[in-house]
Amino acid sequence: MILYNTLGGTRQEFVPHEEGKVKMYTCGPTVYHYAHIGNLRTYIMEDVLEKYLRYAGYDVLRVMNITDVGHLSSDADTGEDKMLAGAKREHKSVLEIADFYTKAFFSDAEKLNIKKPDVIEPATHCIPEFIEMVSRLIDKGYAYLAGGNVYFDTSKLDNYYVFGNMNEEELQVGVREDVGEDENKRNKTDFVLWFTKSKFDDQELKWESPWGYGYPGWHIECSAISIKHAGEYLDIHCGGVDNAFPHHTNEIAQSEAYLGHKWCNYWFHVLHLLDKRGKMSKSKGGFLTVSLLEEKGYDPLAYRFFCLQSHYRKPLVFSFENLDNCVQAYNKLVARIAKLNADGAPDLEAAKKYQDSFREALDNDLNTSLAVTALYDVLKGDINDATKLYLIKDFDRVLSLGLIEAAEKKTADATADVDVAKIEALIAKRGEARANRDWATADAIRDELKAMHIIIKDSKDGVTWEVEQ
Ligand code: AMP
Ligand code: ZN
């Protein structure tokens, strides 16, 4: 499989550390508000990546954190803790907020057919691991104490800007904001590993540490949680592109300083979902959520379909007009699948050609829109319906569009609406007419049934009927 790797800024053949196994880490949500559909674009594309790796035969371990402490209002380490701000907004405790929005996140994820990662770890459960990591960084000379906080000393690294292909001006934006605000820092790119002093000293959750009563920085949590569950060598680290700097850059700095070797080989970044105002963001407000889409009558899977039709490395502009087009396309797709006849056996030999083009699409840096095209090619293909259904089921292990389920529901709904007694009575009457060679009446009854969207079939075993799709 070829994947674009932000580390190096090129498309590269994916080779995991251990043959047949993939260790994957995903930056989880900051649970101070609902996830918006931009956040969820990132999780949908990561879900496709994970499922495709499994489809391709890898044994995948996927770890995700829940940020319930430490993410300050700037992605650099200044401002108020986002969790605390959320708690104040809703007059609840930080833990109540975390619990509520964690549940909301997984409920949205489930509606979008996003699989739960194998390991889900809230930051507040890993304080001893953070303290151990920070202690070792101090012992190794990579971290220093100043003004009550522990900082990572970026001047100790040969190359701090590991994603060097990115625009340095842009990279520094998050950092420049706090120049002058924090005079404890030796270098402008240094970042906090452990806070005991902050302008915002009413932090609700604090823990004892060798450096005083305090709380962890945001970046340390992803390094420590990843190393705790996935070990010293990570294959793929995922996140939205805004996480590349400073968050992922800082994660690499501290993880590699701590471990003493290279940590993660592939960095997978999903580009942003945009709306009229630019990047959709929680802090700007006015964002769209899954519940809002549902209130407006959209099936969340239509949004997943919308995301799959564009490449994860291109910004995606959201509009209701584009979503409406996707809904129509999705419904048509489901209607075509509902018409397929499940009788008979799939031709596995004939299926291979289609599976090859599906894999080719996803092997090409996860080209999901081409994978969707491969699905349409199945429907158009010169293969029997059973083979088509077999392939659609197979592809949907990765695409997770719920196609078979939606088609079955469509058929069941159509059948539920029909008046079976009336249909059977009409069929019996038609049988009598035919026995009496009264062809005109028989034809009139057939037309009456057709107007009710009932199609009848005569065979040597009798008359059968089905609802027209
Ligand atoms: P957060 O809950 O803010 O920590 O963000 C969760 C994930 O969503 C992170 O991987 C972010 O990089 C990603 N993200 C944030 N905004 C967007 C957006 N507009 N489009 C796509 N991904 C985003
Ligand atoms: Zn992270």
Coordinates of C-alpha atoms and ligand atoms in Angstrom, one line a residue:
M1 CA 0.0 0.0 0.0
I2 CA 1.2 3.5 -0.8
L3 CA 0.5 6.2 1.8
Y4 CA 1.4 9.8 1.8
N5 CA 3.6 10.4 4.8
T6 CA 3.8 13.9 6.3
L7 CA 7.2 12.8 7.6
G8 CA 9.2 13.3 4.5
G9 CA 6.3 14.8 2.6
T10 CA 6.1 12.0 0.0
R11 CA 4.1 9.0 -1.0
Q12 CA 5.7 5.9 0.5
E13 CA 5.3 2.1 0.5
F14 CA 3.8 1.2 3.8
V15 CA 5.9 -1.3 5.7
P16 CA 5.1 -2.0 9.3
H17 CA 7.8 -2.7 11.9
E18 CA 6.5 -6.2 12.5
E19 CA 5.3 -8.3 9.5
G20 CA 1.5 -8.6 9.3
K21 CA 0.9 -6.3 12.3
V22 CA 0.1 -2.6 12.5
K23 CA 0.2 -0.4 15.5
M24 CA -1.9 2.7 15.0
Y25 CA -2.5 5.7 17.2
T26 CA -5.3 8.3 16.8
C27 CA -5.6 11.6 18.6
G28 CA -9.0 11.4 20.2
P29 CA -11.5 14.1 20.8
T30 CA -11.2 16.9 23.3
V31 CA -14.5 16.2 25.1
Y32 CA -15.7 19.7 26.0
H33 CA -18.3 19.9 23.3
Y34 CA -20.0 17.8 20.7
A35 CA -17.7 16.7 17.9
H36 CA -18.5 18.6 14.7
I37 CA -18.7 17.0 11.3
G38 CA -15.2 18.3 10.5
N39 CA -13.7 16.3 13.4
L40 CA -15.8 13.4 12.2
R41 CA -14.4 13.7 8.7
T42 CA -11.0 12.9 10.2
Y43 CA -12.4 10.0 12.2
I44 CA -14.2 8.6 9.2
M45 CA -11.1 8.6 7.0
E46 CA -9.0 7.1 9.8
D47 CA -11.7 4.4 10.2
V48 CA -11.5 3.6 6.5
L49 CA -7.7 3.4 6.8
E50 CA -7.9 1.0 9.8
K51 CA -10.6 -1.2 8.1
Y52 CA -8.7 -1.3 4.9
L53 CA -5.5 -2.5 6.7
R54 CA -7.6 -5.2 8.3
Y55 CA -9.2 -6.1 4.9
A56 CA -5.6 -6.3 3.5
G57 CA -4.9 -8.9 6.1
Y58 CA -3.0 -7.0 8.8
D59 CA -3.6 -7.6 12.4
V60 CA -4.3 -4.0 13.6
L61 CA -4.0 -2.5 17.1
R62 CA -5.6 0.9 17.3
V63 CA -5.2 3.1 20.3
M64 CA -7.0 6.4 20.9
N65 CA -6.9 8.9 23.8
I66 CA -9.7 11.0 25.2
T67 CA -8.5 14.5 26.0
D68 CA -10.2 15.3 29.3
V69 CA -7.5 17.5 30.7
G70 CA -4.6 19.6 29.4
H71 CA -5.8 20.9 26.0
L72 CA -5.6 24.7 26.4
S73 CA -7.5 27.1 24.3
S74 CA -4.5 27.5 22.1
D75 CA -2.9 24.4 20.5
A76 CA 0.3 25.8 21.9
D77 CA 0.2 25.8 25.7
T78 CA -1.5 29.0 26.6
G79 CA -5.0 30.0 27.6
E80 CA -7.6 28.3 29.7
D81 CA -8.1 24.6 29.7
K82 CA -10.8 23.8 27.2
M83 CA -12.4 21.3 29.6
L84 CA -12.7 23.8 32.3
A85 CA -14.2 26.4 29.9
G86 CA -16.8 23.7 28.9
A87 CA -17.6 23.0 32.5
K88 CA -18.2 26.7 33.3
R89 CA -20.3 27.1 30.2
E90 CA -22.6 24.3 31.3
H91 CA -22.4 24.8 35.1
K92 CA -21.2 21.2 35.5
S93 CA -18.0 19.6 36.8
V94 CA -15.2 18.8 34.4
L95 CA -15.7 15.1 34.9
E96 CA -19.4 15.4 34.1
I97 CA -18.6 17.3 31.0
A98 CA -16.0 14.7 30.0
D99 CA -18.4 11.8 30.6
F100 CA -21.3 13.5 28.7
Y101 CA -19.3 14.4 25.6
T102 CA -17.3 11.2 25.5
K103 CA -20.6 9.3 25.3
A104 CA -21.9 11.8 22.7
F105 CA -18.8 11.3 20.6
F106 CA -19.1 7.5 20.5
S107 CA -22.8 7.7 19.8
D108 CA -22.1 9.9 16.8
A109 CA -19.3 7.7 15.7
E110 CA -21.6 4.6 15.9
K111 CA -24.2 6.4 13.7
L112 CA -21.4 7.0 11.1
N113 CA -20.3 3.3 11.3
I114 CA -17.0 4.3 12.8
K115 CA -15.5 1.3 14.7
K116 CA -14.4 1.8 18.3
P117 CA -10.6 1.7 18.6
D118 CA -9.2 -1.4 20.4
V119 CA -8.0 0.8 23.3
I120 CA -9.7 4.0 24.4
E121 CA -7.8 5.8 27.2
P122 CA -8.8 9.0 28.9
A123 CA -5.8 11.2 29.8
T124 CA -7.0 11.5 33.4
H125 CA -6.4 7.7 33.9
C126 CA -2.7 8.0 33.0
I127 CA -1.3 10.5 35.4
P128 CA 1.4 8.1 36.8
E129 CA 2.6 7.4 33.2
F130 CA 2.8 11.2 32.4
I131 CA 4.8 11.8 35.6
E132 CA 7.2 8.9 34.8
M133 CA 7.8 10.2 31.3
V134 CA 8.4 13.8 32.4
S135 CA 10.8 12.6 35.2
R136 CA 12.8 10.6 32.6
L137 CA 12.9 13.6 30.3
I138 CA 14.3 15.8 33.1
D139 CA 16.8 13.1 34.0
K140 CA 18.0 12.9 30.4
G141 CA 18.4 16.6 30.3
Y142 CA 15.6 17.3 27.8
A143 CA 13.4 19.1 30.2
Y144 CA 13.8 21.9 32.8
L145 CA 11.8 23.5 35.6
A146 CA 11.0 27.1 35.5
G147 CA 8.5 29.2 37.3
G148 CA 6.8 26.1 38.7
N149 CA 6.3 24.4 35.4
V150 CA 8.3 21.7 33.6
Y151 CA 9.2 22.6 30.0
F152 CA 10.6 20.5 27.1
D153 CA 13.9 22.1 25.9
T154 CA 13.6 22.0 22.1
S155 CA 17.1 23.4 21.7
K156 CA 18.4 19.9 22.7
L157 CA 17.2 18.5 19.4
D158 CA 19.0 18.5 16.1
N159 CA 15.8 18.8 14.2
Y160 CA 12.7 20.0 16.0
Y161 CA 10.7 20.9 12.8
V162 CA 10.4 17.3 11.7
F163 CA 7.6 18.0 9.2
G164 CA 10.1 20.3 7.5
N165 CA 8.1 20.3 4.2
M166 CA 5.5 22.5 5.9
N167 CA 5.6 26.2 5.6
E168 CA 7.7 27.5 8.5
E169 CA 5.7 30.7 8.8
E170 CA 2.5 28.8 9.3
L171 CA 4.2 26.4 11.6
Q172 CA 5.2 29.1 14.0
V173 CA 1.8 30.8 14.2
G174 CA 0.7 28.8 17.2
V175 CA 4.0 29.4 19.0
R176 CA 4.3 33.0 18.2
E177 CA 1.1 33.7 20.0
D178 CA 2.6 33.0 23.3
V179 CA 6.0 34.7 22.9
G180 CA 6.3 37.2 25.7
E181 CA 3.4 35.6 27.5
D182 CA 5.5 32.9 29.1
E183 CA 8.9 34.2 30.1
N184 CA 9.9 30.9 31.7
K185 CA 10.7 29.4 28.3
R186 CA 14.3 29.2 27.2
N187 CA 13.3 28.9 23.6
K188 CA 10.2 30.1 21.9
T189 CA 9.3 26.6 20.7
D190 CA 9.7 25.0 24.2
F191 CA 6.4 23.6 25.5
V192 CA 5.0 22.6 28.9
L193 CA 5.1 19.0 30.1
W194 CA 3.6 19.7 33.5
F195 CA 1.9 22.8 34.8
T196 CA 1.7 23.9 38.4
K197 CA 1.5 27.6 37.7
S198 CA -0.8 29.1 35.1
K199 CA -2.6 32.4 34.8
F200 CA -5.7 30.3 35.0
D201 CA -5.1 28.7 38.4
D202 CA -8.6 27.6 39.1
Q203 CA -8.0 24.3 37.3
E204 CA -10.5 21.7 38.8
L205 CA -8.4 18.6 38.2
K206 CA -4.9 18.5 39.7
W207 CA -2.6 15.8 40.9
E208 CA 0.4 15.5 43.2
S209 CA 3.7 15.3 41.3
P210 CA 7.5 15.7 42.1
W211 CA 7.1 19.3 40.8
G212 CA 4.1 20.2 42.8
Y213 CA 0.3 20.0 42.6
G214 CA -0.6 20.4 39.0
Y215 CA -1.7 18.9 35.7
P216 CA -0.2 17.6 32.5
G217 CA 0.4 19.4 29.2
W218 CA -1.7 18.3 26.2
H219 CA 1.1 16.8 24.1
I220 CA 2.5 14.5 26.8
E221 CA -0.8 12.6 27.0
C222 CA -0.6 11.3 23.4
S223 CA 3.0 10.2 23.7
A224 CA 2.5 8.4 27.0
I225 CA -0.8 6.8 26.1
S226 CA 0.6 5.5 22.8
I227 CA 3.7 4.1 24.3
K228 CA 1.7 2.6 27.2
H229 CA -0.5 0.6 24.8
A230 CA 1.3 0.3 21.5
G231 CA 4.9 0.0 22.8
E232 CA 8.0 1.8 21.7
Y233 CA 7.5 1.4 18.0
L234 CA 4.4 2.9 16.4
D235 CA 3.6 2.3 12.7
I236 CA 0.9 5.0 11.9
H237 CA 0.0 8.1 13.9
C238 CA -3.2 9.8 12.7
G239 CA -4.9 13.1 13.2
G240 CA -6.3 16.2 11.5
V241 CA -3.8 18.3 9.7
D242 CA -4.0 21.1 12.3
N243 CA -2.5 18.6 14.8
A244 CA 0.8 18.4 12.8
F245 CA 2.1 21.5 14.5
P246 CA 2.7 22.0 17.3
H247 CA 0.9 18.9 18.7
H248 CA 2.5 16.1 16.7
T249 CA 5.8 17.9 16.3
N250 CA 6.0 18.1 20.1
E251 CA 4.8 14.5 20.5
I252 CA 7.8 13.3 18.3
A253 CA 10.2 15.6 20.2
Q254 CA 9.3 14.2 23.6
S255 CA 8.7 10.5 22.6
E256 CA 12.0 10.2 20.8
A257 CA 13.9 12.0 23.5
Y258 CA 12.3 9.6 26.0
L259 CA 12.8 6.4 24.0
G260 CA 16.2 7.3 22.6
H261 CA 15.2 6.1 19.1
K262 CA 12.8 6.8 16.2
W263 CA 9.2 6.3 17.4
C264 CA 6.7 6.4 14.5
N265 CA 7.3 5.9 10.8
Y266 CA 4.1 7.1 9.1
W267 CA 2.1 10.3 9.9
F268 CA -1.4 10.3 8.3
H269 CA -3.1 13.7 8.3
V270 CA -6.6 14.4 7.1
L271 CA -7.2 17.8 5.6
H272 CA -10.0 20.0 7.0
L273 CA -13.6 20.2 6.4
L274 CA -14.4 23.8 5.5
D275 CA -17.6 25.8 5.5
K276 CA -18.3 29.3 4.3
R277 CA -16.2 30.7 7.1
G278 CA -13.2 28.5 6.5
K279 CA -12.1 25.6 8.8
M280 CA -15.0 24.2 10.8
S281 CA -14.0 24.6 14.4
K282 CA -15.5 24.0 17.9
S283 CA -14.1 27.2 19.3
K284 CA -15.6 29.4 16.5
G285 CA -19.1 28.0 17.3
G286 CA -21.9 27.6 14.7
F287 CA -20.6 24.2 13.7
L288 CA -22.6 21.3 12.4
T289 CA -23.1 18.1 14.4
V290 CA -24.5 14.7 13.6
S291 CA -27.6 15.4 15.6
L292 CA -28.2 18.6 13.7
L293 CA -28.0 16.6 10.4
E294 CA -30.4 14.1 11.8
E295 CA -32.8 16.9 12.9
K296 CA -32.7 18.1 9.3
G297 CA -33.7 14.6 8.2
Y298 CA -30.3 13.4 6.9
D299 CA -29.1 9.9 7.5
P300 CA -25.6 10.2 9.0
L301 CA -24.4 7.6 6.5
A302 CA -25.1 10.0 3.7
Y303 CA -22.5 12.2 5.3
R304 CA -20.0 9.3 5.4
F305 CA -20.7 8.7 1.7
F306 CA -20.1 12.4 1.1
C307 CA -16.7 12.1 2.9
L308 CA -15.7 9.0 1.0
Q309 CA -16.2 10.7 -2.4
S310 CA -13.3 13.0 -1.9
H311 CA -9.6 12.3 -1.1
Y312 CA -8.5 12.7 2.5
R313 CA -5.6 14.9 1.5
K314 CA -7.8 17.6 -0.1
P315 CA -9.7 20.1 1.9
L316 CA -13.4 19.3 1.6
V317 CA -16.0 22.1 1.4
F318 CA -19.3 21.3 3.0
S319 CA -22.6 22.6 1.7
F320 CA -26.1 21.2 2.1
E321 CA -26.4 21.3 -1.7
N322 CA -23.5 18.8 -2.0
L323 CA -24.9 16.7 0.8
D324 CA -28.3 16.6 -1.0
N325 CA -26.6 15.3 -4.1
C326 CA -25.0 12.6 -2.0
V327 CA -28.3 11.6 -0.4
Q328 CA -29.8 11.2 -3.9
A329 CA -26.8 9.1 -5.0
Y330 CA -26.9 7.0 -1.9
N331 CA -30.6 6.3 -2.2
K332 CA -30.3 5.4 -5.8
L333 CA -27.4 3.0 -4.9
V334 CA -29.5 1.4 -2.2
A335 CA -32.5 1.0 -4.6
R336 CA -30.3 -0.7 -7.2
I337 CA -28.9 -3.1 -4.5
A338 CA -32.5 -3.8 -3.3
K339 CA -33.4 -5.0 -6.7
L340 CA -30.6 -7.7 -6.8
N341 CA -31.8 -11.2 -6.5
A342 CA -30.0 -13.1 -3.7
D343 CA -30.7 -16.6 -5.2
G344 CA -27.8 -18.6 -6.4
A345 CA -24.2 -18.8 -5.6
P346 CA -21.6 -16.1 -6.0
D347 CA -18.9 -16.7 -8.7
L348 CA -15.7 -16.1 -6.6
E349 CA -13.5 -16.4 -9.7
A350 CA -15.4 -13.6 -11.5
A351 CA -15.4 -11.5 -8.3
K352 CA -11.6 -11.3 -8.1
K353 CA -11.2 -8.8 -10.9
Y354 CA -13.5 -6.4 -9.0
Q355 CA -11.7 -7.0 -5.7
D356 CA -8.5 -6.2 -7.5
S357 CA -9.7 -2.8 -8.6
F358 CA -11.1 -2.0 -5.2
R359 CA -7.7 -2.8 -3.6
E360 CA -5.8 -0.9 -6.2
A361 CA -7.9 2.2 -5.4
L362 CA -7.2 2.0 -1.7
D363 CA -3.6 0.9 -2.1
N364 CA -3.2 4.2 -3.9
D365 CA -3.0 6.4 -0.9
L366 CA -6.5 5.5 0.2
N367 CA -8.3 6.7 -2.8
T368 CA -11.8 6.3 -1.5
S369 CA -13.6 7.9 -4.4
L370 CA -12.1 5.4 -6.7
A371 CA -13.1 2.6 -4.3
V372 CA -16.7 3.9 -4.6
T373 CA -16.3 3.8 -8.4
A374 CA -15.2 0.2 -8.1
L375 CA -18.5 -0.4 -6.2
Y376 CA -20.5 1.1 -9.1
D377 CA -18.6 -1.0 -11.5
V378 CA -19.8 -4.1 -9.6
L379 CA -23.4 -3.0 -10.2
K380 CA -22.8 -2.4 -13.9
G381 CA -20.8 -5.6 -14.2
D382 CA -21.5 -8.7 -16.3
I383 CA -21.8 -11.0 -13.3
N384 CA -24.8 -12.6 -11.6
D385 CA -26.7 -10.9 -8.8
A386 CA -25.3 -13.2 -6.1
T387 CA -21.8 -12.2 -7.1
K388 CA -22.7 -8.5 -7.0
L389 CA -24.2 -8.9 -3.5
Y390 CA -21.1 -10.8 -2.4
L391 CA -18.8 -8.0 -3.6
I392 CA -20.9 -5.2 -2.1
K393 CA -20.8 -6.9 1.2
D394 CA -17.1 -7.4 0.9
F395 CA -16.4 -3.8 0.0
D396 CA -18.6 -2.5 2.7
R397 CA -16.4 -4.2 5.3
V398 CA -14.2 -1.1 4.5
L399 CA -16.5 1.5 3.3
S400 CA -19.1 0.8 6.0
L401 CA -22.0 2.5 4.2
G402 CA -24.5 0.1 5.5
L403 CA -25.6 -0.7 1.9
I404 CA -26.9 -4.2 2.4
E405 CA -28.8 -3.3 5.6
A406 CA -30.3 -0.2 3.9
A407 CA -31.4 -2.3 0.9
E408 CA -33.0 -4.9 3.2
K409 CA -34.7 -2.2 5.1
K410 CA -36.0 -0.7 1.9
T411 CA -37.5 -4.0 0.8
A412 CA -38.9 -4.7 4.3
D413 CA -40.5 -1.2 4.4
A414 CA -42.0 -1.6 1.0
T415 CA -43.4 -5.0 2.0
A416 CA -44.7 -3.7 5.3
D417 CA -46.9 -1.1 3.5
V418 CA -48.7 -3.6 1.4
D419 CA -52.1 -5.1 2.1
V420 CA -51.3 -8.8 1.8
A421 CA -54.9 -10.0 2.2
K422 CA -56.1 -7.7 -0.6
I423 CA -53.3 -8.9 -2.9
E424 CA -53.9 -12.5 -2.3
A425 CA -57.7 -12.0 -2.9
L426 CA -57.0 -10.3 -6.2
I427 CA -54.5 -13.1 -7.2
A428 CA -57.2 -15.7 -6.4
K429 CA -59.8 -13.8 -8.5
R430 CA -57.3 -13.6 -11.3
G431 CA -56.8 -17.4 -11.0
E432 CA -60.5 -18.0 -11.4
A433 CA -60.7 -15.7 -14.4
R434 CA -57.9 -17.5 -16.1
A435 CA -59.5 -20.9 -15.3
N436 CA -62.6 -19.5 -17.0
R437 CA -60.5 -18.3 -20.0
D438 CA -61.6 -14.8 -19.1
W439 CA -58.4 -13.1 -20.2
A440 CA -59.7 -9.6 -20.2
T441 CA -60.5 -9.8 -16.4
A442 CA -57.3 -11.5 -15.7
D443 CA -55.3 -8.8 -17.5
A444 CA -57.3 -6.1 -15.7
I445 CA -56.4 -7.6 -12.3
R446 CA -52.8 -7.8 -13.3
D447 CA -52.9 -4.1 -14.2
E448 CA -54.6 -3.2 -10.9
L449 CA -51.9 -5.0 -9.0
K450 CA -49.2 -3.2 -11.0
A451 CA -50.7 0.1 -10.1
M452 CA -50.3 -1.0 -6.5
H453 CA -46.6 -1.7 -7.3
I454 CA -47.1 -5.5 -7.1
I455 CA -45.5 -7.6 -9.7
I456 CA -46.8 -11.1 -10.2
K457 CA -45.0 -14.0 -11.7
D458 CA -46.7 -17.2 -13.1
S459 CA -44.7 -20.4 -12.9
K460 CA -45.5 -24.1 -13.0
D461 CA -45.6 -24.1 -9.2
G462 CA -48.2 -21.3 -9.0
V463 CA -48.3 -17.5 -8.8
T464 CA -45.7 -15.5 -6.7
W465 CA -45.6 -11.8 -6.2
E466 CA -43.2 -9.1 -5.0
V467 CA -43.2 -5.4 -4.4
E468 CA -41.7 -3.4 -7.2
Q469 CA -38.5 -1.6 -6.1
Ligands
AMP1 P1 -10.3 18.0 18.9 O1 -11.6 17.4 19.5 O2 -10.4 19.5 18.8 O3 -9.1 17.6 19.7 O4 -10.2 17.5 17.5 C1 -10.4 16.1 17.1 C2 -9.8 15.8 15.7 O5 -10.5 16.5 14.7 C3 -8.3 16.2 15.6 O6 -7.7 15.1 14.9 C4 -8.4 17.4 14.8 O7 -7.2 17.6 14.0 C5 -9.5 17.2 13.9 N1 -10.2 18.4 13.3 C6 -10.4 19.6 13.9 N2 -11.1 20.4 13.1 C7 -11.3 19.8 11.9 C8 -11.9 20.1 10.6 N3 -12.5 21.3 10.4 N4 -11.8 19.2 9.6 C9 -11.3 17.9 9.8 N5 -10.7 17.6 11.0 C10 -10.7 18.5 12.0
ZN2 ZN -2.7 13.8 20.2

